Amino acid sequence: MPIRIQSDLPAKEILEKENIFVMDENRAMHQDIRPIKIGILNLMPLKEETELQLLRSLSNTPLQVDVTFVAVSSHESKNTSMSHLNKFYESFADIKRRYFDGLIITGAPVEQMEYEDVDYWEEICQIFEWTKSHVTSTLHLCWGAQAGMYYHYGLKKYLLPQKKFGVYEHRVMNRKVPLVRGFDDCFMAPHSRHTEVRTEDIRKVKELTILAESEEAGVFLAIADEGRRIFVMGHPEYDRYTLDKEYKRDKEKGLPIEPPVNYYPDDDDTKKPNLQWRSHGNILYSNWLNYYVYQQTPYEFIDTAEILGSR
C-alpha cells in the first residue's frame, strides 16, 4: 500500500522515481480502506530532506499511511521557505484536537543547548503531554529521543568529548520484543550527535527496556509503556549521503570534525559511502507501524462515522 501525501509535495516525484508507491489525497478518497494516520513533527532545519528520508522509511509496509507534517509555531525556520511550510505543514494548534495512530518526533540541531533554553521547549512539552492521550505510539529520534527521556523520566543528557559521528555496530538485547523482530544479532546504524543519555541512567528507569546498544555508541533503541513510547538515539532514516553532507559542511566551515566512523571505504572521503543500515532501518519502521501502531490503535481512536458514511 502507498504513502498518502499531498499531490504537489516535492518529495513525491523523487519517491515515484524510486518506485515507491505514493498516492495523493484525491485517489485515496476512492479507496475503501482506513489509512493509519501518522504525524511527523519535523524539527530538522532542512525539512524537505527529512521529509524524503522519513517517507522513504515509512513506505515498506502493506498498510496505507496518511502523513501529516507538523511544525512548531514558536520557532521561525531559517532553512525552509515559508511558502513550503504554509503549504505542507500544520501547527500543533491545528492538530491538537485530533487523534493519531502514530507520531514521529525528529531530531533537532539544538542538542548542545539546555532543554529549557530552546525557544520551542514549552511547545514541545505540550506536545509530549498531548501524546499521552492522542497518539497510540510515539517514535522519538535522536534529540527527540533525548528530550522525550528528559520530559517523561527526568533523564539528563551529557556533552560528549567528541561528536559521535558515523556508522556503528549494535547488538540486539531483547529479541522477544516485536520491534526488533527480523533483526540480525548485530546490525549497523548511523549516529550524529554531540550529547548522550548515559546507558546506566536508562537502565535505572524500570519503565524503559533497552532493545539494542553499541559498545561505542551506547543505547540505540529503547521502549516503554508497551510501545506507546519508542526512543531511537541514532538515525536509521538517513540516506547514503547524509553523513557525507554533514561532514563536508562542517569541514568547509572550519569546524573540528573527523570523518564519519565506518562510513567511507578505506576512510577515504572521496569514495562513495557504504550504505550498511538500510535493511534494518526498513525493518524497524515496518515493525513499528505494524505491531505498535496498526495493531494497537484502540477502537475509540477511529472515526467510525467517517468510515461508515463512505460505505
C-alpha positions as a Python dict, from the first residue, in 0.01 Angstrom:
ca = {
    (1, 'M'): (0, 0, 0),
    (2, 'P'): (114, 357, -60),
    (3, 'I'): (221, 661, 132),
    (4, 'R'): (-60, 917, 114),
    (5, 'I'): (62, 1276, 82),
    (6, 'Q'): (-32, 1599, -90),
    (7, 'S'): (-3, 1571, -466),
    (8, 'D'): (243, 1860, -505),
    (9, 'L'): (482, 1779, -219),
    (10, 'P'): (833, 1800, -374),
    (11, 'A'): (935, 1462, -226),
    (12, 'K'): (657, 1288, -422),
    (13, 'E'): (840, 1298, -756),
    (14, 'I'): (1163, 1162, -606),
    (15, 'L'): (979, 877, -429),
    (16, 'E'): (799, 782, -751),
    (17, 'K'): (1134, 766, -935),
    (18, 'E'): (1246, 517, -669),
    (19, 'N'): (939, 304, -748),
    (20, 'I'): (782, 385, -412),
    (21, 'F'): (405, 386, -445),
    (22, 'V'): (281, 732, -348),
    (23, 'M'): (-87, 820, -356),
    (24, 'D'): (-229, 1171, -346),
    (25, 'E'): (-537, 1259, -144),
    (26, 'N'): (-769, 1259, -447),
    (27, 'R'): (-703, 896, -536),
    (28, 'A'): (-701, 786, -172),
    (29, 'M'): (-1056, 915, -125),
    (30, 'H'): (-1180, 647, -366),
    (31, 'Q'): (-1025, 356, -173),
    (32, 'D'): (-1245, 172, 75),
    (33, 'I'): (-979, 145, 343),
    (34, 'R'): (-887, 325, 663),
    (35, 'P'): (-530, 453, 637),
    (36, 'I'): (-321, 471, 950),
    (37, 'K'): (-268, 835, 1041),
    (38, 'I'): (93, 931, 1111),
    (39, 'G'): (205, 1275, 1223),
    (40, 'I'): (564, 1387, 1169),
    (41, 'L'): (683, 1668, 1394),
    (42, 'N'): (974, 1784, 1183),
    (43, 'L'): (1228, 1981, 1388),
    (44, 'M'): (1516, 1948, 1143),
    (45, 'P'): (1637, 2264, 963),
    (46, 'L'): (1640, 2106, 614),
    (47, 'K'): (1281, 1991, 631),
    (48, 'E'): (1244, 1872, 272),
    (49, 'E'): (1542, 1638, 310),
    (50, 'T'): (1396, 1491, 630),
    (51, 'E'): (1053, 1456, 467),
    (52, 'L'): (1203, 1243, 193),
    (53, 'Q'): (1403, 1025, 433),
    (54, 'L'): (1107, 953, 660),
    (55, 'L'): (858, 896, 379),
    (56, 'R'): (1102, 652, 226),
    (57, 'S'): (1132, 471, 561),
    (58, 'L'): (754, 450, 605),
    (59, 'S'): (694, 309, 258),
    (60, 'N'): (791, -54, 323),
    (61, 'T'): (461, -176, 462),
    (62, 'P'): (136, -321, 319),
    (63, 'L'): (-55, -53, 511),
    (64, 'Q'): (-180, 274, 366),
    (65, 'V'): (-7, 555, 554),
    (66, 'D'): (-166, 900, 570),
    (67, 'V'): (104, 1152, 666),
    (68, 'T'): (55, 1492, 831),
    (69, 'F'): (361, 1716, 865),
    (70, 'V'): (371, 1933, 1177),
    (71, 'A'): (598, 2229, 1261),
    (72, 'V'): (636, 2418, 1587),
    (73, 'S'): (487, 2768, 1596),
    (74, 'S'): (732, 2908, 1850),
    (75, 'H'): (1035, 2892, 1620),
    (76, 'E'): (1098, 3055, 1282),
    (77, 'S'): (1264, 2821, 1035),
    (78, 'K'): (1561, 2978, 855),
    (79, 'N'): (1639, 2692, 616),
    (80, 'T'): (1294, 2608, 477),
    (81, 'S'): (1081, 2858, 289),
    (82, 'M'): (765, 2990, 449),
    (83, 'S'): (574, 2903, 134),
    (84, 'H'): (669, 2535, 181),
    (85, 'L'): (577, 2542, 550),
    (86, 'N'): (246, 2719, 489),
    (87, 'K'): (151, 2480, 213),
    (88, 'F'): (252, 2143, 355),
    (89, 'Y'): (268, 2184, 735),
    (90, 'E'): (19, 2224, 1015),
    (91, 'S'): (78, 2370, 1360),
    (92, 'F'): (19, 2195, 1690),
    (93, 'A'): (-282, 2423, 1739),
    (94, 'D'): (-422, 2283, 1413),
    (95, 'I'): (-393, 1917, 1517),
    (96, 'K'): (-423, 1906, 1896),
    (97, 'R'): (-790, 1805, 1890),
    (98, 'R'): (-721, 1518, 1651),
    (99, 'Y'): (-605, 1163, 1723),
    (100, 'F'): (-313, 993, 1551),
    (101, 'D'): (-218, 629, 1522),
    (102, 'G'): (149, 725, 1534),
    (103, 'L'): (372, 1029, 1572),
    (104, 'I'): (739, 1074, 1480),
    (105, 'I'): (936, 1344, 1662),
    (106, 'T'): (1259, 1412, 1475),
    (107, 'G'): (1597, 1524, 1591),
    (108, 'A'): (1695, 1892, 1606),
    (109, 'P'): (2025, 2084, 1590),
    (110, 'V'): (1991, 2217, 1946),
    (111, 'E'): (2141, 1931, 2145),
    (112, 'Q'): (2425, 2137, 2292),
    (113, 'M'): (2172, 2378, 2446),
    (114, 'E'): (1995, 2317, 2774),
    (115, 'Y'): (1642, 2196, 2702),
    (116, 'E'): (1484, 2494, 2876),
    (117, 'D'): (1689, 2734, 2662),
    (118, 'V'): (1541, 2603, 2336),
    (119, 'D'): (1289, 2860, 2216),
    (120, 'Y'): (1022, 2599, 2142),
    (121, 'W'): (1076, 2386, 2456),
    (122, 'E'): (745, 2486, 2616),
    (123, 'E'): (559, 2387, 2299),
    (124, 'I'): (749, 2056, 2281),
    (125, 'C'): (647, 1983, 2640),
    (126, 'Q'): (283, 2046, 2549),
    (127, 'I'): (320, 1801, 2259),
    (128, 'F'): (484, 1536, 2480),
    (129, 'E'): (192, 1563, 2721),
    (130, 'W'): (-64, 1558, 2438),
    (131, 'T'): (79, 1231, 2303),
    (132, 'K'): (-28, 1053, 2622),
    (133, 'S'): (-394, 1082, 2525),
    (134, 'H'): (-396, 1147, 2149),
    (135, 'V'): (-131, 918, 1997),
    (136, 'T'): (-116, 538, 2006),
    (137, 'S'): (264, 519, 1967),
    (138, 'T'): (527, 793, 1951),
    (139, 'L'): (863, 732, 1786),
    (140, 'H'): (1134, 972, 1912),
    (141, 'L'): (1451, 1021, 1705),
    (142, 'C'): (1795, 1145, 1822),
    (143, 'W'): (1741, 1480, 2002),
    (144, 'G'): (1370, 1399, 2008),
    (145, 'A'): (1459, 1078, 2195),
    (146, 'Q'): (1683, 1258, 2443),
    (147, 'A'): (1422, 1527, 2502),
    (148, 'G'): (1149, 1265, 2543),
    (149, 'M'): (1351, 1077, 2803),
    (150, 'Y'): (1414, 1403, 2987),
    (151, 'Y'): (1049, 1506, 2986),
    (152, 'H'): (896, 1168, 3072),
    (153, 'Y'): (1165, 1023, 3301),
    (154, 'G'): (1390, 1311, 3405),
    (155, 'L'): (1700, 1165, 3236),
    (156, 'K'): (1971, 1421, 3167),
    (157, 'K'): (2193, 1440, 2860),
    (158, 'Y'): (2570, 1487, 2878),
    (159, 'L'): (2809, 1657, 2639),
    (160, 'L'): (3044, 1412, 2468),
    (161, 'P'): (3418, 1489, 2446),
    (162, 'Q'): (3391, 1433, 2070),
    (163, 'K'): (3096, 1417, 1833),
    (164, 'K'): (2954, 1066, 1798),
    (165, 'F'): (2960, 1059, 1422),
    (166, 'G'): (2948, 760, 1189),
    (167, 'V'): (2801, 415, 1145),
    (168, 'Y'): (2831, 184, 1446),
    (169, 'E'): (2769, -182, 1517),
    (170, 'H'): (2485, -259, 1759),
    (171, 'R'): (2366, -577, 1928),
    (172, 'V'): (2004, -676, 1989),
    (173, 'M'): (1944, -711, 2363),
    (174, 'N'): (1587, -841, 2383),
    (175, 'R'): (1479, -1048, 2086),
    (176, 'K'): (1131, -1130, 2223),
    (177, 'V'): (1008, -774, 2171),
    (178, 'P'): (829, -741, 1831),
    (179, 'L'): (1001, -410, 1748),
    (180, 'V'): (1327, -596, 1672),
    (181, 'R'): (1164, -895, 1504),
    (182, 'G'): (1367, -984, 1194),
    (183, 'F'): (1683, -808, 1316),
    (184, 'D'): (2017, -983, 1294),
    (185, 'D'): (2207, -1028, 1621),
    (186, 'C'): (2433, -740, 1516),
    (187, 'F'): (2343, -456, 1282),
    (188, 'M'): (2480, -119, 1172),
    (189, 'A'): (2316, 220, 1225),
    (190, 'P'): (2420, 587, 1189),
    (191, 'H'): (2469, 833, 1474),
    (192, 'S'): (2533, 1207, 1455),
    (193, 'R'): (2524, 1383, 1792),
    (194, 'H'): (2727, 1580, 2045),
    (195, 'T'): (2545, 1453, 2354),
    (196, 'E'): (2425, 1129, 2508),
    (197, 'V'): (2187, 988, 2764),
    (198, 'R'): (2405, 750, 2962),
    (199, 'T'): (2328, 380, 2942),
    (200, 'E'): (2350, 333, 3318),
    (201, 'D'): (2090, 607, 3370),
    (202, 'I'): (1849, 443, 3126),
    (203, 'R'): (1891, 106, 3298),
    (204, 'K'): (1781, 259, 3628),
    (205, 'V'): (1438, 351, 3487),
    (206, 'K'): (1218, 45, 3531),
    (207, 'E'): (972, 166, 3265),
    (208, 'L'): (1243, 162, 2996),
    (209, 'T'): (1368, -153, 2825),
    (210, 'I'): (1684, -134, 2615),
    (211, 'L'): (1642, -327, 2290),
    (212, 'A'): (1973, -252, 2115),
    (213, 'E'): (2302, -92, 2211),
    (214, 'S'): (2658, -43, 2094),
    (215, 'E'): (2988, -64, 2282),
    (216, 'E'): (3100, 252, 2102),
    (217, 'A'): (2777, 450, 2064),
    (218, 'G'): (2573, 343, 2366),
    (219, 'V'): (2199, 281, 2360),
    (220, 'F'): (2040, 284, 2017),
    (221, 'L'): (1686, 164, 2083),
    (222, 'A'): (1463, 162, 2393),
    (223, 'I'): (1093, 109, 2452),
    (224, 'A'): (843, 200, 2724),
    (225, 'D'): (476, 152, 2810),
    (226, 'E'): (433, -149, 2579),
    (227, 'G'): (538, 55, 2277),
    (228, 'R'): (347, 375, 2349),
    (229, 'R'): (691, 540, 2360),
    (230, 'I'): (988, 432, 2149),
    (231, 'F'): (1327, 602, 2161),
    (232, 'V'): (1584, 580, 1880),
    (233, 'M'): (1915, 750, 1961),
    (234, 'G'): (2051, 727, 1606),
    (235, 'H'): (1926, 796, 1255),
    (236, 'P'): (1805, 479, 1079),
    (237, 'E'): (1621, 702, 829),
    (238, 'Y'): (1941, 863, 694),
    (239, 'D'): (2019, 806, 328),
    (240, 'R'): (2358, 717, 185),
    (241, 'Y'): (2494, 1071, 163),
    (242, 'T'): (2350, 1239, 475),
    (243, 'L'): (2662, 1192, 690),
    (244, 'D'): (2876, 1287, 391),
    (245, 'K'): (2692, 1620, 358),
    (246, 'E'): (2720, 1689, 731),
    (247, 'Y'): (3092, 1612, 731),
    (248, 'K'): (3176, 1826, 429),
    (249, 'R'): (2957, 2111, 551),
    (250, 'D'): (3134, 2125, 888),
    (251, 'K'): (3474, 2081, 723),
    (252, 'E'): (3410, 2376, 492),
    (253, 'K'): (3313, 2588, 794),
    (254, 'G'): (3643, 2502, 960),
    (255, 'L'): (3473, 2322, 1249),
    (256, 'P'): (3658, 2044, 1434),
    (257, 'I'): (3520, 1731, 1267),
    (258, 'E'): (3662, 1386, 1199),
    (259, 'P'): (3542, 1170, 907),
    (260, 'P'): (3238, 956, 998),
    (261, 'V'): (3341, 622, 1153),
    (262, 'N'): (3291, 306, 942),
    (263, 'Y'): (3145, 509, 656),
    (264, 'Y'): (3385, 577, 368),
    (265, 'P'): (3570, 283, 207),
    (266, 'D'): (3927, 291, 341),
    (267, 'D'): (3827, 611, 530),
    (268, 'D'): (3869, 796, 201),
    (269, 'D'): (3613, 1077, 183),
    (270, 'T'): (3649, 1095, -197),
    (271, 'K'): (3491, 748, -229),
    (272, 'K'): (3122, 663, -239),
    (273, 'P'): (2999, 593, 117),
    (274, 'N'): (2887, 243, 209),
    (275, 'L'): (2515, 203, 276),
    (276, 'Q'): (2508, -53, 557),
    (277, 'W'): (2190, 23, 755),
    (278, 'R'): (1901, 43, 507),
    (279, 'S'): (1760, -309, 562),
    (280, 'H'): (1743, -283, 942),
    (281, 'G'): (1608, 70, 919),
    (282, 'N'): (1326, -56, 697),
    (283, 'I'): (1251, -341, 938),
    (284, 'L'): (1241, -101, 1234),
    (285, 'Y'): (985, 130, 1074),
    (286, 'S'): (777, -159, 938),
    (287, 'N'): (767, -328, 1278),
    (288, 'W'): (670, 0, 1444),
    (289, 'L'): (384, 60, 1201),
    (290, 'N'): (259, -298, 1221),
    (291, 'Y'): (299, -402, 1585),
    (292, 'Y'): (273, -71, 1772),
    (293, 'V'): (58, 148, 1550),
    (294, 'Y'): (-180, -55, 1332),
    (295, 'Q'): (-244, -345, 1569),
    (296, 'Q'): (-258, -135, 1886),
    (297, 'T'): (-478, 160, 1789),
    (298, 'P'): (-782, 150, 2022),
    (299, 'Y'): (-1126, 143, 1865),
    (300, 'E'): (-1218, 485, 2008),
    (301, 'F'): (-935, 649, 1807),
    (302, 'I'): (-1109, 555, 1483),
    (303, 'D'): (-1357, 798, 1331),
    (304, 'T'): (-1623, 533, 1266),
    (305, 'A'): (-1878, 786, 1145),
    (306, 'E'): (-1648, 886, 863),
    (307, 'I'): (-1584, 523, 768),
    (308, 'L'): (-1948, 420, 784),
    (309, 'G'): (-2055, 726, 590),
    (310, 'S'): (-1832, 629, 299),
    (311, 'R'): (-1993, 287, 253),
}
